[in-house]
Short mmCIF file of C-alpha atoms in Angstrom, two decimals:
data_model
loop_
_atom_site.label_atom_id
_atom_site.label_comp_id
_atom_site.label_asym_id
_atom_site.label_seq_id
_atom_site.Cartn_x
_atom_site.Cartn_y
_atom_site.Cartn_z
CA UNK A 1 132.65 -43.28 16.71
CA UNK A 2 132.60 -39.61 18.47
CA UNK A 3 135.98 -38.01 18.91
CA UNK A 4 137.53 -37.97 22.18
CA UNK A 5 138.03 -34.54 23.82
CA UNK A 6 141.06 -33.08 24.60
CA UNK A 7 141.64 -33.15 28.66
CA UNK A 8 141.67 -29.52 29.89
CA UNK A 9 144.79 -28.09 31.26
CA UNK A 10 143.32 -25.93 33.97
CA UNK A 11 139.92 -25.82 35.82
CA UNK A 12 138.52 -22.75 33.94
CA UNK A 13 139.15 -24.79 30.59
CA UNK A 14 137.53 -27.99 32.01
CA UNK A 15 134.45 -25.85 32.91
CA UNK A 16 134.18 -24.52 29.23
CA UNK A 17 134.50 -28.34 27.95
CA UNK A 18 131.84 -29.53 30.18
CA UNK A 19 129.53 -26.79 29.16
CA UNK A 20 130.13 -27.36 25.69
CA UNK A 21 129.35 -31.08 26.23
CA UNK A 22 126.37 -30.43 28.13
CA UNK A 23 124.99 -27.96 25.14
CA UNK A 24 126.06 -30.61 22.36
CA UNK A 25 122.85 -32.05 21.13
CA UNK A 26 124.44 -35.18 20.66
CA UNK A 27 124.73 -36.05 24.45
CA UNK A 28 121.02 -35.12 24.94
CA UNK A 29 120.17 -38.71 26.03
CA UNK A 30 123.27 -39.74 27.75
CA UNK A 31 122.27 -40.67 31.16
CA UNK A 32 125.20 -38.94 32.93
CA UNK A 33 124.48 -35.59 30.98
CA UNK A 34 121.94 -34.47 34.12
CA UNK A 35 124.28 -35.53 37.03
CA UNK A 36 127.06 -33.94 35.26
CA UNK A 37 124.87 -30.51 34.77
CA UNK A 38 123.80 -30.91 38.42
CA UNK A 39 127.59 -31.27 39.40
CA UNK A 40 128.62 -28.25 37.47
CA UNK A 41 125.68 -26.22 38.79
CA UNK A 42 127.11 -27.12 42.38
CA UNK A 43 130.59 -26.74 41.59
CA UNK A 44 129.56 -22.95 40.30
CA UNK A 45 127.61 -22.31 43.68
CA UNK A 46 130.68 -23.39 45.53
CA UNK A 47 132.95 -21.38 43.45
CA UNK A 48 130.80 -18.26 44.07
CA UNK A 49 131.02 -19.15 47.90
CA UNK A 50 134.42 -19.68 47.58
CA UNK A 51 135.19 -16.05 45.96
CA UNK A 52 132.72 -14.64 48.53
CA UNK A 53 134.54 -16.13 51.38
CA UNK A 54 137.97 -15.25 49.90
CA UNK A 55 136.77 -11.36 49.46
CA UNK A 56 135.55 -11.71 53.15
CA UNK A 57 138.91 -12.91 54.32
CA UNK A 58 140.69 -10.22 52.21
CA UNK A 59 138.68 -7.59 53.70
CA UNK A 60 139.08 -9.00 57.25
CA UNK A 61 142.72 -9.50 56.67
CA UNK A 62 142.78 -5.63 55.47
CA UNK A 63 140.93 -4.33 58.51
CA UNK A 64 142.90 -6.64 60.67
CA UNK A 65 146.26 -4.94 59.11
CA UNK A 66 144.65 -1.33 59.50
CA UNK A 67 143.68 -2.15 63.11
CA UNK A 68 146.94 -3.64 63.78
CA UNK A 69 148.63 -0.57 62.37
CA UNK A 70 146.24 1.70 64.10
CA UNK A 71 147.30 -0.27 67.52
CA UNK A 72 150.97 -0.28 66.73
CA UNK A 73 150.68 3.66 66.14
CA UNK A 74 148.51 4.18 69.19
CA UNK A 75 151.28 2.12 71.04
CA UNK A 76 154.24 4.07 69.78
CA UNK A 77 152.40 7.26 70.52
CA UNK A 78 151.49 6.23 74.14
CA UNK A 79 154.84 5.05 74.33
CA UNK A 80 156.32 8.35 73.33
CA UNK A 81 154.06 10.02 75.92
CA UNK A 82 155.09 7.67 78.70
CA UNK A 83 158.84 8.34 77.75
CA UNK A 84 158.15 12.36 77.71
CA UNK A 85 156.28 11.85 81.22
CA UNK A 86 159.27 9.79 82.55
CA UNK A 87 161.84 12.63 81.24
CA UNK A 88 159.78 15.29 82.84
CA UNK A 89 159.19 13.18 86.15
CA UNK A 90 162.93 12.73 86.28
CA UNK A 91 163.73 16.30 85.64
CA UNK A 92 161.24 17.18 88.48
CA UNK A 93 162.49 14.84 90.74
CA UNK A 94 166.17 15.98 90.42
CA UNK A 95 164.71 19.46 90.78
CA UNK A 96 162.99 18.45 94.08
CA UNK A 97 166.20 16.91 95.47
CA UNK A 98 168.41 19.98 94.34
CA UNK A 99 165.38 22.25 96.15
CA UNK A 100 165.54 20.06 98.91
CA UNK A 101 169.44 20.20 99.32
CA UNK A 102 169.37 23.80 98.75
CA UNK A 103 166.63 24.50 101.50
CA UNK A 104 168.62 22.20 103.88
CA UNK A 105 172.06 24.10 103.36
CA UNK A 106 169.88 27.17 103.70
CA UNK A 107 168.55 25.95 106.99
CA UNK A 108 171.96 25.13 108.43
CA UNK A 109 173.80 28.25 107.48
CA UNK A 110 173.88 31.91 108.35
CA UNK A 111 172.68 34.10 105.54
CA UNK A 112 175.16 36.88 106.49
CA UNK A 113 178.24 35.32 107.07
CA UNK A 114 177.84 32.01 105.27
CA UNK A 115 179.04 29.97 108.35
CA UNK A 116 176.95 27.37 110.02
CA UNK A 117 174.09 28.64 112.20
CA UNK A 118 173.00 27.76 115.50
CA UNK A 119 171.03 24.61 114.26
CA UNK A 120 174.07 23.54 112.26
CA UNK A 121 176.23 24.11 115.58
CA UNK A 122 173.56 22.07 117.66
CA UNK A 123 173.88 19.25 115.12
CA UNK A 124 177.74 19.14 115.22
CA UNK A 125 177.67 19.22 118.95
CA UNK A 126 175.47 16.17 119.11
CA UNK A 127 177.66 14.28 116.76
CA UNK A 128 180.82 15.30 118.34
CA UNK A 129 179.38 14.53 121.99
CA UNK A 130 178.71 10.93 120.92
CA UNK A 131 181.91 10.46 119.27
CA UNK A 132 183.80 12.01 122.17
CA UNK A 133 182.22 9.59 124.78
CA UNK A 134 182.71 6.60 122.25
CA UNK A 135 186.57 7.15 121.83
CA UNK A 136 186.84 8.72 125.35
CA UNK A 137 188.44 11.75 123.63
CA UNK A 138 186.87 15.05 124.73
CA UNK A 139 186.69 18.19 122.67
CA UNK A 140 186.86 21.81 123.80
CA UNK A 141 184.41 24.52 123.09
CA UNK A 142 184.94 28.12 122.51
CA UNK A 143 182.49 31.06 122.70
CA UNK A 144 183.67 34.11 121.08
CA UNK A 145 181.93 37.33 121.41
CA UNK A 146 183.13 40.69 119.79
CA UNK A 147 183.98 43.57 121.76
CA UNK A 148 182.01 46.69 121.75
CA UNK A 149 180.23 45.63 118.86
CA UNK A 150 177.09 48.02 119.54
CA UNK A 151 179.43 50.96 119.39
CA UNK A 152 180.17 49.85 116.04
CA UNK A 153 176.47 49.45 114.84
CA UNK A 154 175.84 52.85 116.52
CA UNK A 155 178.43 54.81 115.28
CA UNK A 156 178.80 53.48 111.66
CA UNK A 157 175.63 51.78 111.18
CA UNK A 158 174.09 48.33 110.74
CA UNK A 159 175.40 48.01 107.27
CA UNK A 160 179.05 48.68 108.35
CA UNK A 161 178.29 46.15 111.45
CA UNK A 162 177.21 43.36 108.73
CA UNK A 163 180.48 44.13 107.00
CA UNK A 164 182.79 43.76 109.99
CA UNK A 165 180.65 40.62 111.07
CA UNK A 166 181.43 38.97 107.58
CA UNK A 167 185.30 40.04 107.99
CA UNK A 168 185.27 38.58 111.36
CA UNK A 169 183.85 35.24 110.42
CA UNK A 170 186.33 34.84 107.51
CA UNK A 171 189.16 35.59 109.91
CA UNK A 172 187.75 33.03 112.52
CA UNK A 173 187.62 30.32 109.70
CA UNK A 174 191.16 31.10 108.36
CA UNK A 175 192.86 30.84 111.55
CA UNK A 176 191.34 27.09 112.72
CA UNK A 177 192.46 23.90 111.58
CA UNK A 178 190.87 21.98 108.89
CA UNK A 179 188.64 19.94 111.02
CA UNK A 180 187.48 22.33 113.52
CA UNK A 181 184.07 23.73 113.36
CA UNK A 182 182.77 27.28 113.76
CA UNK A 183 179.50 29.23 113.13
CA UNK A 184 177.42 32.10 114.09
CA UNK A 185 175.98 31.35 117.72
CA UNK A 186 173.62 34.34 117.27
CA UNK A 187 174.42 38.09 117.08
CA UNK A 188 178.04 39.09 117.38
CA UNK A 189 178.76 35.67 119.22
CA UNK A 190 180.50 32.57 117.67
CA UNK A 191 181.02 29.09 118.45
CA UNK A 192 184.25 27.50 118.17
CA UNK A 193 184.33 23.49 118.20
CA UNK A 194 187.71 21.77 118.54
CA UNK A 195 187.55 17.99 118.47
CA UNK A 196 190.02 16.05 120.44
CA UNK A 197 191.67 19.13 121.86
CA UNK A 198 192.91 19.26 125.13
CA UNK A 199 192.65 22.92 127.07
CA UNK A 200 195.99 24.21 126.63
CA UNK A 201 196.09 23.70 122.98
CA UNK A 202 192.49 25.00 122.56
CA UNK A 203 194.20 28.27 124.07
CA UNK A 204 196.53 28.57 121.45
CA UNK A 205 194.21 28.25 118.63
CA UNK A 206 191.92 30.88 120.47
CA UNK A 207 194.93 33.20 120.62
CA UNK A 208 195.58 32.67 116.94
CA UNK A 209 191.91 33.46 116.47
CA UNK A 210 192.06 36.46 118.37
CA UNK A 211 195.35 38.00 116.54
CA UNK A 212 193.41 37.21 113.17
CA UNK A 213 190.57 39.42 114.24
CA UNK A 214 192.82 42.22 115.32
CA UNK A 215 194.43 42.15 111.87
CA UNK A 216 191.08 43.11 110.33
CA UNK A 217 191.33 46.59 108.56
CA UNK A 218 188.13 48.13 107.27
CA UNK A 219 188.49 51.41 105.48
CA UNK A 220 185.16 52.84 107.25
CA UNK A 221 186.34 51.89 110.81
CA UNK A 222 188.69 53.96 112.65
CA UNK A 223 188.56 51.73 115.48
CA UNK A 224 190.13 48.22 116.05
CA UNK A 225 188.25 44.98 116.47
CA UNK A 226 189.02 42.65 119.10
CA UNK A 227 187.07 39.77 120.88
CA UNK A 228 186.65 37.83 123.97
CA UNK A 229 186.66 34.17 124.31
CA UNK A 230 185.41 31.61 126.73
CA UNK A 231 186.80 28.08 126.84
CA UNK A 232 185.39 24.87 128.30
CA UNK A 233 186.39 21.21 127.85
CA UNK A 234 183.71 18.49 127.59
CA UNK A 235 183.64 16.05 130.27
CA UNK A 236 182.88 12.60 129.59
CA UNK A 237 179.08 11.62 130.33
CA UNK A 238 177.67 15.10 130.45
CA UNK A 239 175.56 17.02 128.19
CA UNK A 240 176.92 19.29 125.86
CA UNK A 241 174.73 22.05 127.29
CA UNK A 242 176.66 21.78 130.62
CA UNK A 243 179.98 22.57 128.57
CA UNK A 244 178.39 25.41 127.03
CA UNK A 245 177.33 26.84 130.13
CA UNK A 246 180.82 26.80 131.47
CA UNK A 247 181.69 28.16 128.19
CA UNK A 248 179.37 31.01 128.75
CA UNK A 249 180.59 31.54 132.11
CA UNK A 250 184.08 31.75 131.23
CA UNK A 251 183.36 34.49 128.46
CA UNK A 252 181.61 36.46 130.87
CA UNK A 253 184.72 36.36 132.99
CA UNK A 254 186.64 37.65 130.03
CA UNK A 255 184.50 40.57 129.64
CA UNK A 256 184.46 41.29 133.16
CA UNK A 257 188.14 41.43 133.49
CA UNK A 258 188.52 43.97 130.43
CA UNK A 259 187.63 42.28 127.18
CA UNK A 260 189.96 41.35 124.51
CA UNK A 261 190.88 38.06 126.85
CA UNK A 262 190.75 34.47 126.55
CA UNK A 263 189.27 32.70 129.64
CA UNK A 264 188.76 29.09 131.03
#
């Protein structure tokens, strides 16, 4: 009686046992030998195919991981570029806003005196006229002209004239109330806008401005500085240009009557 073979503990050991049984001459006539040999051959083919599939799978996973890492790297790089572009864009937008604000301020201010220019004053006149009609509270305008300013330019030069204009601008601004508006109207003329101010009180303010200008002392000037002022009260419903024309007429009257005067 043949000894019963020991059962294998794993697949490799089982294959070795099957191969040994097939090679044993004692089993040459066994009817199960040929099917077993065929089964072993099929198993070896399947094992080879499985190993090939595993290699292919491992290779695919390796390539997939590399591609994933590459894609992640590319994504990170692209994200970094976009973040950098966003920062640059933000700085550019901020610079544009700052430049726009600077240009706007420059377009509304007189470069010599730093006061509002004619454009600025026209905008404020439009706003104040709308407010005056809405609240039924008129404002008073004053046009101030520096007396004999041409003589200062002719005698001491235009640089001296510019220095005098800057000092006059500071004197006007310093004598006004916080909510009053003043600006350079053109040349040696300045415009003063006094919201919700009746004519009699506007005269007091104009007198204070006039005294402030007279108090100016410049070392290179051996003559005093004075100014003439024409006042006009806004009439509800009219165009502010009408108010300006009356103030201009009052200024001409002050000049005609000897300068250093307040008319209106």
